[in-house]
Short mmCIF file of C-alpha atoms and ligand atoms in Angstrom, two decimals:
data_model
loop_
_atom_site.label_atom_id
_atom_site.label_comp_id
_atom_site.label_asym_id
_atom_site.label_seq_id
_atom_site.Cartn_x
_atom_site.Cartn_y
_atom_site.Cartn_z
CA MET A 1 0.04 4.97 -22.99
CA THR A 2 0.84 7.16 -20.02
CA SER A 3 3.88 9.35 -20.17
CA SER A 4 6.75 8.15 -18.05
CA LEU A 5 7.14 9.91 -14.74
CA ALA A 6 9.69 12.61 -14.32
CA PHE A 7 10.22 13.25 -10.64
CA ALA A 8 13.97 13.36 -10.54
CA ASP A 9 15.48 16.42 -12.09
CA PRO A 10 19.22 16.23 -12.63
CA THR A 11 19.39 20.01 -12.26
CA VAL A 12 18.06 19.99 -8.71
CA VAL A 13 20.73 21.15 -6.27
CA ASN A 14 21.43 18.48 -3.69
CA LEU A 15 20.99 19.26 -0.04
CA PRO A 16 23.93 18.84 2.31
CA THR A 17 23.52 15.70 4.38
CA GLY A 18 26.08 16.22 7.12
CA ALA A 19 29.39 14.41 7.53
CA PRO A 20 30.73 12.99 4.29
CA THR A 21 30.39 9.23 3.86
CA ASP A 22 32.60 7.02 1.69
CA THR A 23 32.91 7.93 -1.95
CA ALA A 24 31.43 5.42 -4.35
CA VAL A 25 34.87 4.24 -5.50
CA VAL A 26 36.11 3.63 -1.95
CA ALA A 27 32.87 1.96 -0.85
CA VAL A 28 32.64 -0.41 -3.82
CA GLN A 29 36.30 -1.41 -3.49
CA ARG A 30 35.87 -2.11 0.22
CA MET A 31 32.75 -4.18 -0.50
CA ARG A 32 34.59 -6.06 -3.25
CA ASP A 33 37.44 -6.87 -0.86
CA GLY A 34 34.94 -7.80 1.82
CA PHE A 35 33.16 -10.20 -0.49
CA ASP A 36 36.42 -11.71 -1.75
CA SER A 37 37.53 -12.30 1.85
CA GLY A 38 34.77 -14.92 2.13
CA ARG A 39 33.35 -13.39 5.33
CA THR A 40 29.79 -13.35 3.98
CA ARG A 41 29.69 -17.07 3.12
CA PRO A 42 28.93 -18.62 6.53
CA VAL A 43 25.23 -18.62 7.29
CA ALA A 44 26.08 -17.78 10.91
CA TRP A 45 27.64 -14.49 9.76
CA ARG A 46 24.52 -13.65 7.72
CA ARG A 47 22.27 -14.36 10.68
CA ALA A 48 24.46 -12.20 12.94
CA GLN A 49 24.19 -9.29 10.47
CA LEU A 50 20.42 -9.62 10.31
CA ARG A 51 20.20 -9.64 14.08
CA ALA A 52 22.44 -6.56 14.21
CA LEU A 53 20.17 -4.79 11.72
CA ARG A 54 17.21 -5.71 13.91
CA ARG A 55 18.99 -4.15 16.91
CA LEU A 56 19.77 -1.02 14.87
CA LEU A 57 16.05 -0.61 14.18
CA VAL A 58 14.76 -1.41 17.63
CA GLU A 59 17.37 0.43 19.69
CA ASN A 60 17.16 3.56 17.53
CA ARG A 61 13.43 3.52 16.97
CA ALA A 62 12.91 6.93 18.58
CA GLU A 63 15.65 8.58 16.50
CA LEU A 64 14.38 6.98 13.31
CA ARG A 65 10.85 8.18 14.03
CA ASP A 66 12.18 11.70 14.68
CA ALA A 67 14.13 11.70 11.41
CA LEU A 68 11.04 10.54 9.47
CA TYR A 69 9.01 13.25 11.15
CA ALA A 70 11.61 15.86 10.22
CA ASP A 71 11.72 14.72 6.59
CA LEU A 72 8.07 13.98 5.91
CA ARG A 73 6.20 14.89 9.09
CA LYS A 74 5.49 11.17 9.17
CA SER A 75 3.41 10.20 12.18
CA PRO A 76 5.40 8.08 14.66
CA THR A 77 2.72 5.37 14.56
CA GLU A 78 2.88 5.28 10.78
CA ALA A 79 6.69 5.06 11.06
CA ASP A 80 6.30 2.03 13.33
CA LEU A 81 3.79 0.39 10.99
CA THR A 82 5.20 1.10 7.54
CA GLU A 83 8.92 1.50 8.12
CA ILE A 84 10.33 -0.05 11.29
CA GLY A 85 7.74 -2.75 12.04
CA ILE A 86 7.59 -4.12 8.51
CA LEU A 87 11.40 -4.48 8.50
CA VAL A 88 11.57 -6.21 11.86
CA ARG A 89 8.93 -8.67 10.64
CA GLU A 90 10.88 -9.26 7.43
CA ILE A 91 14.07 -9.92 9.41
CA ASP A 92 12.28 -12.36 11.75
CA HIS A 93 10.70 -14.16 8.80
CA THR A 94 14.07 -14.40 7.07
CA LEU A 95 15.87 -15.66 10.18
CA LYS A 96 13.19 -18.29 10.64
CA HIS A 97 13.31 -19.68 7.10
CA LEU A 98 16.83 -18.89 5.91
CA GLY A 99 18.20 -22.38 6.57
CA ARG A 100 15.56 -23.92 4.32
CA TRP A 101 15.89 -21.24 1.63
CA LEU A 102 19.64 -21.82 1.35
CA ARG A 103 19.46 -25.59 1.27
CA PRO A 104 20.43 -26.97 -2.17
CA ARG A 105 17.32 -28.25 -3.97
CA ARG A 106 17.41 -31.68 -5.64
CA VAL A 107 15.71 -31.97 -9.03
CA PRO A 108 14.97 -35.19 -10.96
CA VAL A 109 17.32 -36.24 -13.78
CA PRO A 110 16.42 -37.86 -17.10
CA LEU A 111 17.43 -41.46 -17.89
CA VAL A 112 20.21 -40.35 -20.20
CA VAL A 113 22.30 -38.88 -17.34
CA LEU A 114 21.59 -41.59 -14.75
CA PRO A 115 22.82 -42.25 -12.12
CA SER A 116 23.70 -38.57 -11.61
CA THR A 117 22.14 -36.27 -9.01
CA ALA A 118 21.13 -32.73 -9.89
CA GLN A 119 20.90 -29.76 -7.51
CA ILE A 120 20.15 -26.07 -7.59
CA VAL A 121 22.55 -24.21 -5.31
CA ARG A 122 21.99 -20.59 -4.35
CA GLU A 123 25.25 -18.64 -4.31
CA PRO A 124 25.74 -14.96 -3.53
CA LEU A 125 26.21 -12.58 -6.46
CA GLY A 126 28.95 -10.44 -4.91
CA VAL A 127 28.61 -6.68 -4.42
CA VAL A 128 25.07 -5.27 -4.52
CA THR A 129 24.15 -1.60 -4.87
CA VAL A 130 20.84 -0.48 -3.34
CA ILE A 131 19.51 2.94 -4.37
CA ALA A 132 16.46 4.08 -2.42
CA PRO A 133 13.87 6.87 -2.68
CA TRP A 134 12.68 9.36 -0.08
CA ASN A 135 9.07 8.32 0.52
CA TYR A 136 9.73 5.32 2.79
CA PRO A 137 13.41 6.08 3.25
CA VAL A 138 14.06 3.48 5.94
CA GLN A 139 11.95 0.61 4.64
CA LEU A 140 12.99 0.88 1.01
CA LEU A 141 16.71 1.02 1.83
CA PHE A 142 16.78 -1.77 4.40
CA ALA A 143 14.25 -4.24 2.95
CA PRO A 144 16.55 -5.05 -0.01
CA LEU A 145 19.52 -5.07 2.41
CA ILE A 146 17.87 -7.90 4.36
CA GLY A 147 17.64 -10.09 1.27
CA ALA A 148 21.09 -9.13 -0.01
CA LEU A 149 22.78 -9.98 3.31
CA ALA A 150 20.76 -13.16 3.77
CA ALA A 151 21.96 -14.29 0.35
CA GLY A 152 25.58 -13.59 1.37
CA ASN A 153 26.41 -10.41 -0.55
CA THR A 154 28.17 -7.24 0.47
CA VAL A 155 26.09 -4.09 -0.04
CA VAL A 156 26.53 -0.42 -0.88
CA LEU A 157 23.52 1.55 0.34
CA LYS A 158 22.58 4.87 -1.28
CA PRO A 159 19.80 6.56 0.72
CA SER A 160 17.75 9.31 -0.90
CA GLU A 161 19.23 12.77 -0.52
CA LEU A 162 15.69 14.16 -0.36
CA ALA A 163 15.04 12.55 3.04
CA VAL A 164 17.96 14.46 4.56
CA ALA A 165 17.56 13.64 8.25
CA THR A 166 16.95 9.95 7.63
CA SER A 167 19.89 9.69 5.24
CA SER A 168 22.40 11.14 7.69
CA LEU A 169 21.03 9.12 10.62
CA ILE A 170 21.36 5.90 8.60
CA ALA A 171 24.88 6.86 7.51
CA ARG A 172 25.79 7.25 11.20
CA LEU A 173 24.08 4.09 12.47
CA VAL A 174 25.00 1.53 9.82
CA PRO A 175 28.76 1.40 10.53
CA THR A 176 28.16 1.11 14.26
CA TYR A 177 25.92 -1.96 13.93
CA LEU A 178 26.89 -3.75 10.73
CA ASP A 179 30.16 -5.21 9.45
CA ARG A 180 32.00 -2.26 7.86
CA ASP A 181 33.59 -4.58 5.34
CA ALA A 182 30.20 -5.83 4.19
CA VAL A 183 27.85 -2.83 4.28
CA ALA A 184 28.75 0.71 3.22
CA VAL A 185 26.67 3.87 2.94
CA VAL A 186 27.26 6.39 0.17
CA GLU A 187 25.29 9.57 0.72
CA GLY A 188 24.50 12.15 -1.90
CA GLY A 189 22.41 13.08 -4.89
CA VAL A 190 22.76 12.86 -8.64
CA PRO A 191 26.58 13.28 -8.94
CA GLU A 192 27.30 10.71 -6.22
CA THR A 193 24.72 8.26 -7.59
CA THR A 194 26.09 8.72 -11.10
CA GLU A 195 29.56 7.88 -9.80
CA LEU A 196 28.19 4.87 -7.95
CA LEU A 197 26.40 3.63 -11.06
CA ALA A 198 29.66 3.82 -13.01
CA GLN A 199 31.27 1.21 -10.73
CA ARG A 200 31.17 -2.46 -11.67
CA VAL A 201 29.02 -4.34 -9.19
CA ASP A 202 27.12 -7.63 -9.39
CA HIS A 203 23.56 -6.40 -8.95
CA ILE A 204 21.82 -3.02 -8.81
CA PHE A 205 18.57 -2.73 -6.89
CA TYR A 206 16.86 0.58 -7.63
CA THR A 207 13.60 1.92 -6.22
CA GLY A 208 12.23 5.17 -7.60
CA ASN A 209 10.79 6.71 -10.72
CA GLY A 210 10.96 5.31 -14.24
CA THR A 211 13.01 8.16 -15.68
CA VAL A 212 15.91 7.38 -13.37
CA GLY A 213 15.13 3.68 -13.78
CA ARG A 214 16.14 4.05 -17.43
CA ILE A 215 19.38 5.80 -16.38
CA VAL A 216 20.12 2.89 -14.03
CA LEU A 217 19.42 0.34 -16.75
CA ARG A 218 21.72 2.13 -19.20
CA ALA A 219 24.52 2.31 -16.63
CA ALA A 220 24.06 -1.38 -15.78
CA ALA A 221 24.28 -2.33 -19.46
CA LEU A 222 27.90 -1.16 -19.62
CA HIS A 223 28.98 -3.88 -17.18
CA LEU A 224 26.18 -6.37 -17.99
CA THR A 225 25.03 -5.97 -14.41
CA PRO A 226 21.62 -7.46 -13.59
CA VAL A 227 19.10 -5.03 -12.12
CA THR A 228 15.94 -4.96 -10.11
CA LEU A 229 13.81 -1.91 -10.82
CA GLU A 230 11.06 -1.12 -8.34
CA LEU A 231 9.18 1.67 -10.09
CA GLY A 232 5.78 3.29 -9.81
CA GLY A 233 2.80 4.05 -11.98
CA LYS A 234 -0.90 4.70 -11.71
CA SER A 235 -2.52 1.97 -9.63
CA PRO A 236 -6.26 1.85 -10.43
CA VAL A 237 -9.11 0.91 -8.10
CA TRP A 238 -12.31 -0.65 -9.43
CA VAL A 239 -15.38 -0.26 -7.22
CA ASP A 240 -18.75 -1.74 -8.13
CA ASP A 241 -22.23 -1.69 -6.63
CA THR A 242 -21.85 -5.10 -4.99
CA ALA A 243 -19.16 -3.74 -2.65
CA ASP A 244 -19.63 -2.53 0.90
CA LEU A 245 -19.11 1.08 -0.15
CA ALA A 246 -18.61 2.59 3.30
CA SER A 247 -15.84 0.12 4.09
CA ALA A 248 -14.34 0.54 0.61
CA ALA A 249 -14.29 4.33 1.04
CA ARG A 250 -12.50 4.07 4.41
CA ARG A 251 -9.86 1.68 3.06
CA ILE A 252 -9.31 3.61 -0.16
CA ALA A 253 -8.99 6.90 1.74
CA TRP A 254 -6.46 5.36 4.13
CA GLY A 255 -4.47 3.89 1.22
CA ARG A 256 -4.49 7.13 -0.72
CA PHE A 257 -3.70 9.55 2.10
CA VAL A 258 -1.24 7.61 4.23
CA ASN A 259 2.15 9.38 4.01
CA ALA A 260 0.24 12.25 2.32
CA GLY A 261 -0.27 10.09 -0.75
CA GLN A 262 3.45 9.57 -1.34
CA THR A 263 3.26 5.79 -1.58
CA CYS A 264 4.17 3.77 -4.65
CA VAL A 265 1.31 1.29 -4.19
CA ALA A 266 -1.30 3.88 -3.18
CA PRO A 267 -4.60 3.81 -5.06
CA ASP A 268 -3.95 6.40 -7.78
CA TYR A 269 -7.42 6.76 -9.26
CA LEU A 270 -10.90 5.29 -8.93
CA LEU A 271 -12.77 3.66 -11.77
CA THR A 272 -16.47 3.19 -11.26
CA THR A 273 -19.90 3.82 -12.73
CA PRO A 274 -21.61 7.23 -12.33
CA ALA A 275 -24.20 5.72 -9.96
CA VAL A 276 -21.56 4.24 -7.65
CA ALA A 277 -19.47 7.42 -7.88
CA ALA A 278 -22.43 9.47 -6.64
CA ARG A 279 -22.74 7.20 -3.59
CA LEU A 280 -18.97 7.02 -3.00
CA GLU A 281 -18.27 10.74 -3.03
CA PRO A 282 -19.93 11.56 0.34
CA LEU A 283 -18.56 8.34 1.84
CA LEU A 284 -15.01 9.32 0.87
CA VAL A 285 -15.55 12.77 2.38
CA SER A 286 -16.64 11.28 5.70
CA ALA A 287 -13.83 8.70 5.58
CA ILE A 288 -11.29 11.54 5.31
CA ALA A 289 -12.90 13.30 8.28
CA GLU A 290 -12.79 10.07 10.25
CA LEU A 291 -9.08 9.65 9.49
CA TYR A 292 -7.86 13.21 9.98
CA GLY A 293 -10.69 15.23 11.59
CA ALA A 294 -12.41 18.29 10.20
CA ASP A 295 -9.07 20.07 9.64
CA PRO A 296 -6.41 17.61 8.42
CA ARG A 297 -3.78 20.34 8.77
CA ALA A 298 -4.18 20.12 12.52
CA SER A 299 -3.99 16.32 12.55
CA ARG A 300 -0.81 14.84 13.97
CA ASP A 301 -1.36 11.86 11.72
CA TYR A 302 -1.39 13.65 8.37
CA GLY A 303 1.94 14.11 6.57
CA ARG A 304 3.44 16.83 4.40
CA ILE A 305 4.83 16.94 0.86
CA VAL A 306 8.54 16.19 0.70
CA ASN A 307 9.70 19.41 -1.00
CA VAL A 308 8.67 22.55 -2.88
CA ARG A 309 9.13 20.94 -6.27
CA GLN A 310 6.71 18.12 -5.52
CA PHE A 311 4.37 20.57 -3.78
CA ASN A 312 4.18 22.79 -6.87
CA ARG A 313 3.64 19.81 -9.17
CA LEU A 314 0.75 18.56 -7.01
CA ALA A 315 -0.78 21.99 -6.42
CA GLY A 316 -0.99 22.33 -10.20
CA MET A 317 -3.27 19.28 -10.36
CA LEU A 318 -5.89 20.55 -7.94
CA ASP A 319 -7.97 22.31 -10.59
CA GLN A 320 -7.97 19.42 -13.05
CA GLY A 321 -11.46 18.25 -12.06
CA ARG A 322 -14.50 19.08 -9.95
CA LEU A 323 -13.43 19.49 -6.32
CA VAL A 324 -15.42 17.06 -4.18
CA THR A 325 -13.40 17.86 -1.07
CA GLY A 326 -9.99 19.29 -0.15
CA GLY A 327 -8.07 21.56 -2.48
CA LEU A 328 -6.57 23.64 0.34
CA VAL A 329 -2.83 24.23 0.31
CA ASP A 330 -0.28 25.94 2.52
CA ALA A 331 3.02 26.41 0.71
CA ALA A 332 4.89 27.49 3.87
CA GLU A 333 4.06 24.13 5.47
CA LEU A 334 4.13 22.06 2.24
CA TYR A 335 0.57 21.09 3.15
CA ILE A 336 -1.95 19.83 0.62
CA ALA A 337 -5.33 18.77 1.99
CA PRO A 338 -6.66 15.29 1.21
CA THR A 339 -8.42 15.99 -2.08
CA ILE A 340 -11.02 14.14 -4.13
CA LEU A 341 -11.55 15.21 -7.74
CA ALA A 342 -14.46 14.11 -9.94
CA ASP A 343 -15.25 14.62 -13.64
CA VAL A 344 -11.54 14.71 -14.49
CA ASP A 345 -10.27 15.07 -18.02
CA VAL A 346 -8.35 11.86 -18.70
CA ALA A 347 -5.88 13.79 -20.84
CA SER A 348 -4.87 16.09 -17.96
CA PRO A 349 -1.67 15.47 -15.92
CA VAL A 350 -3.64 14.20 -12.93
CA MET A 351 -4.63 11.27 -15.16
CA THR A 352 -1.50 10.93 -17.30
CA GLU A 353 1.16 11.16 -14.56
CA GLU A 354 1.54 9.13 -11.39
CA ILE A 355 0.02 11.47 -8.78
CA PHE A 356 2.20 10.50 -5.79
CA GLY A 357 0.39 12.92 -3.50
CA PRO A 358 -2.89 13.36 -1.61
CA ILE A 359 -5.21 13.67 -4.62
CA LEU A 360 -7.69 11.01 -5.69
CA PRO A 361 -9.47 11.45 -9.04
CA ILE A 362 -12.64 9.54 -9.84
CA VAL A 363 -13.08 8.41 -13.44
CA THR A 364 -16.51 7.14 -14.45
CA VAL A 365 -17.06 4.39 -17.01
CA SER A 366 -20.09 2.47 -18.26
CA GLY A 367 -19.07 -0.77 -16.56
CA LEU A 368 -16.39 -3.38 -15.99
CA ASP A 369 -15.51 -3.92 -19.67
CA GLU A 370 -14.81 -0.22 -20.18
CA ALA A 371 -12.81 -0.15 -16.93
CA ILE A 372 -10.66 -3.06 -18.11
CA ALA A 373 -10.18 -1.40 -21.50
CA PHE A 374 -9.14 1.81 -19.69
CA ILE A 375 -6.57 -0.06 -17.60
CA THR A 376 -5.12 -2.15 -20.41
CA ALA A 377 -4.76 0.89 -22.71
CA ARG A 378 -2.22 2.27 -20.20
CA GLU A 379 1.13 1.15 -18.78
CA LYS A 380 1.00 -1.89 -16.52
CA PRO A 381 0.52 -0.59 -12.97
CA LEU A 382 2.39 -1.60 -9.82
CA ALA A 383 -0.89 -2.59 -8.15
CA LEU A 384 -4.52 -3.02 -9.05
CA TYR A 385 -7.30 -2.93 -6.48
CA ALA A 386 -10.89 -4.05 -6.61
CA PHE A 387 -13.80 -3.63 -4.27
CA THR A 388 -16.47 -6.08 -5.31
CA ARG A 389 -18.31 -9.04 -3.86
CA SER A 390 -18.58 -10.65 -7.30
CA ARG A 391 -16.14 -13.49 -7.88
CA ALA A 392 -16.72 -13.20 -11.63
CA VAL A 393 -15.67 -9.54 -11.56
CA ALA A 394 -12.57 -10.32 -9.51
CA ARG A 395 -11.70 -13.16 -11.89
CA ALA A 396 -12.19 -10.94 -14.94
CA LEU A 397 -9.85 -8.32 -13.49
CA LEU A 398 -7.27 -10.94 -12.57
CA THR A 399 -7.25 -12.61 -15.97
CA ARG A 400 -7.76 -9.64 -18.29
CA THR A 401 -5.33 -7.13 -16.76
CA SER A 402 -1.67 -7.24 -15.78
CA SER A 403 -0.14 -5.50 -12.76
CA GLY A 404 2.68 -6.01 -10.27
CA GLY A 405 0.22 -7.13 -7.59
CA VAL A 406 -3.50 -7.25 -6.90
CA GLY A 407 -5.47 -6.39 -3.77
CA ILE A 408 -9.10 -7.42 -3.66
CA GLY A 409 -10.79 -5.64 -0.79
CA ALA A 410 -7.72 -3.86 0.60
CA PRO A 411 -5.13 -1.51 -0.89
CA MET A 412 -1.41 -1.89 -0.16
CA SER A 413 -1.64 -4.74 2.36
CA HIS A 414 -0.28 -7.31 -0.09
CA LEU A 415 3.19 -5.88 0.32
CA ALA A 416 3.12 -6.70 4.04
CA VAL A 417 2.89 -10.43 3.29
CA PRO A 418 6.48 -11.76 3.22
CA GLY A 419 5.44 -14.83 1.23
CA LEU A 420 4.19 -12.66 -1.67
CA PRO A 421 6.84 -11.42 -4.12
CA PHE A 422 6.68 -7.63 -4.36
CA GLY A 423 7.55 -5.94 -7.64
CA GLY A 424 6.25 -4.42 -10.82
CA VAL A 425 5.73 -5.53 -14.40
CA GLY A 426 6.35 -3.57 -17.59
CA ALA A 427 6.67 0.13 -16.79
CA SER A 428 6.15 -0.49 -13.06
CA GLY A 429 9.39 -2.43 -12.79
CA MET A 430 11.28 -5.67 -13.20
CA GLY A 431 12.27 -8.25 -10.63
CA SER A 432 10.73 -8.67 -7.21
CA TYR A 433 11.64 -9.18 -3.56
CA HIS A 434 10.44 -9.81 0.01
CA GLY A 435 10.80 -13.07 1.87
CA GLU A 436 12.26 -15.93 -0.10
CA ARG A 437 12.01 -13.92 -3.35
CA SER A 438 14.62 -11.54 -1.93
CA VAL A 439 17.09 -14.34 -1.35
CA ALA A 440 16.39 -15.64 -4.87
CA GLN A 441 16.76 -12.14 -6.32
CA PHE A 442 20.18 -11.61 -4.73
CA SER A 443 21.49 -15.11 -5.51
CA HIS A 444 22.68 -16.91 -8.57
CA GLU A 445 20.90 -20.24 -8.85
CA LYS A 446 23.74 -22.48 -9.88
CA SER A 447 23.01 -25.79 -11.58
CA VAL A 448 25.16 -28.62 -10.25
CA LEU A 449 25.18 -32.15 -11.69
CA ARG A 450 27.18 -34.87 -9.93
CA THR A 451 27.93 -37.98 -12.00
CA PRO A 452 29.75 -40.97 -10.50
CA ALA A 453 32.41 -42.82 -12.49
CA HIS A 454 30.46 -46.10 -12.25
CA PRO A 455 28.22 -47.41 -13.64
CA ASP A 456 29.30 -45.77 -16.91
CA VAL A 457 25.92 -45.04 -18.49
CA LEU A 458 27.43 -42.15 -20.45
CA GLY A 459 29.89 -44.57 -22.03
CA LEU A 460 26.96 -46.63 -23.31
CA VAL A 461 25.57 -43.77 -25.35
CA ALA A 462 28.88 -42.38 -26.68
CA ALA A 463 30.41 -43.18 -30.08
CA PRO A 464 31.11 -45.51 -31.81
CA TYR A 465 27.41 -45.77 -32.64
CA VAL A 466 27.28 -49.44 -33.30
CA ARG A 467 23.84 -50.98 -33.72
CA ARG A 468 23.37 -51.86 -30.08
CA ARG A 469 24.19 -48.31 -28.95
CA THR A 470 22.11 -46.69 -31.66
CA ARG A 471 19.14 -48.78 -30.52
CA LEU A 472 19.76 -47.76 -26.89
CA VAL A 473 20.06 -44.07 -27.78
CA ARG A 474 16.81 -44.33 -29.75
CA ARG A 475 15.08 -45.86 -26.78
CA LEU A 476 16.41 -43.16 -24.45
CA VAL A 477 15.32 -40.35 -26.75
CA SER A 478 12.01 -41.95 -27.64
CA THR A 479 10.35 -38.74 -26.49
CA LEU A 480 11.55 -37.22 -29.77
CA ARG A 481 8.92 -39.30 -31.62
CA PRO A 482 5.98 -37.23 -32.82
P1 LIG B 1 14.18 10.01 -5.43
O1 LIG B 1 14.14 11.35 -6.07
O2 LIG B 1 14.62 9.91 -4.01
O3 LIG B 1 15.11 9.12 -6.36
C1 LIG B 1 15.39 7.78 -6.05
C2 LIG B 1 16.89 7.59 -6.03
O4 LIG B 1 17.42 7.85 -7.33
C3 LIG B 1 17.60 8.49 -5.06
O5 LIG B 1 18.49 7.74 -4.27
C4 LIG B 1 18.30 9.49 -5.93
O6 LIG B 1 19.52 9.94 -5.40
C5 LIG B 1 18.54 8.72 -7.22
N1 LIG B 1 18.58 9.59 -8.39
C6 LIG B 1 17.77 10.65 -8.64
N2 LIG B 1 18.08 11.20 -9.83
C7 LIG B 1 19.11 10.49 -10.34
C8 LIG B 1 19.88 10.56 -11.54
N3 LIG B 1 19.64 11.51 -12.47
N4 LIG B 1 20.85 9.65 -11.74
C9 LIG B 1 21.10 8.71 -10.82
N5 LIG B 1 20.39 8.59 -9.66
C10 LIG B 1 19.43 9.47 -9.41
O7 LIG B 1 12.77 9.29 -5.47
P2 LIG B 1 11.66 9.34 -6.61
O8 LIG B 1 12.16 8.68 -7.83
O9 LIG B 1 11.06 10.70 -6.73
O10 LIG B 1 10.58 8.39 -5.90
C11 LIG B 1 9.26 8.38 -6.29
C12 LIG B 1 9.00 7.32 -7.34
O11 LIG B 1 9.43 6.06 -6.84
C13 LIG B 1 7.54 7.13 -7.68
O12 LIG B 1 7.41 6.90 -9.06
C14 LIG B 1 7.15 5.89 -6.90
O13 LIG B 1 6.06 5.20 -7.42
C15 LIG B 1 8.40 5.10 -6.99
N6 LIG B 1 8.48 4.17 -5.88
C16 LIG B 1 8.41 2.85 -6.14
C17 LIG B 1 8.44 1.95 -5.10
C18 LIG B 1 8.37 0.47 -5.33
O14 LIG B 1 8.63 -0.27 -4.39
N7 LIG B 1 8.05 0.00 -6.51
C19 LIG B 1 8.55 2.41 -3.79
C20 LIG B 1 8.63 3.78 -3.58
C21 LIG B 1 8.60 4.65 -4.62
#
């Protein structure tokens, strides 16, 4: 079993994030009043909020890109692709299908309750808290907001204090675009989040590391609040000799080094045979050069590590294997070069912790069975990737391993498909969202049975159980016979 990840340190001093936002107590009370006012019930209101969120993103695209650059040196194109664009698409998809998703769904009824009709009705939960991390600080705060608003909830947003510029920009923009009585922003770090978690709400949606995930779950238990936990883990990549290795190397390198490796669904380590590893190593080196040039530090497209703490943690992993390429660091710039490690010790931190940075270790195994044994001996990952042309291999991986999602032939892209639920399993999380799953996640699915007064079928099966009725009941429950 891998150790759980310990990124958040309650002793870390929080950075100031500008003008103070609402306190947790004030925000939750306002959201409670907002929900009780009934304003979120009409579908027209929900659509208007989603359109307002779309305007917030589009009209402030330049400012959002600047904030992401300031926090993570995120390339503006990457910001468009992985933060703003993905949200706009999610909003459009939701607006297009929301009517259908909210329509009550008829289900068949058994003979014994005829002539009733049965329906599943989605109703909002109430007040939702969304706590987001720093690595995709716009996407991971607003993607759950889309589903929560579409389902008719009011929402308290808690951006990550580690993406300082993005957090304060969002705190400024949200009240100017969205209904203040339905969406609130609470900025801050551990003390503010602790206070927020102490409030009674109707759902908590947390994205981040598993250590804090446990804190969230404990806090939620006090009020019996349901939670969604979007956590991380070590997402493995299997590559075999049937794959187009040059293409696999390019895609794996992109997936690993986008956002300087700080992506929850990034390929965390490669599993392959020694023969394939020998062919992959030079291909990965040239793929990195293709992506970021001979000197990635000079590339405008290559990001930086979020803070000194993460930088030091990652820098400590660079000597935990044979350096195939990379290994260069610049502490002043929080720069770590795209790095490939081979011959790693599987007991070292680079293989026991989620890396969450621009380092890709290669682990060699004798073949697929050993790779599957390696994967299943560890916590269930958020994603599993395979590069193979063999359907049998893909099938074996699908049926013999468990992970939040699977990408065969491409890392990370599965989360851009709104029709695919996105979430983890086991240590990588619980619950899922995106598209219709988001609306389901932020709704209670209420069972409604409507039974007319006549004909009185119920009366026919109620006491007194005279012979005629007993015979009828027996016939109706004949399925009880062995
Ligand atoms: P982080 O440090 O920004 O923490 C996330 C949130 O938790 C923040 O809003 C922070 O204020 C709050 N928090 C931190 N410590 C707390 C405490 N002691 N009590 C209460 N709240 C606290 O981000 P992180 O956790 O370092 O993010 C990286 C992790 O998140 C990785 O494990 C990554 O895999 C995971 N992640 C998962 C997904 C996903 O969708 N499944 C997406 C991104 C990141």
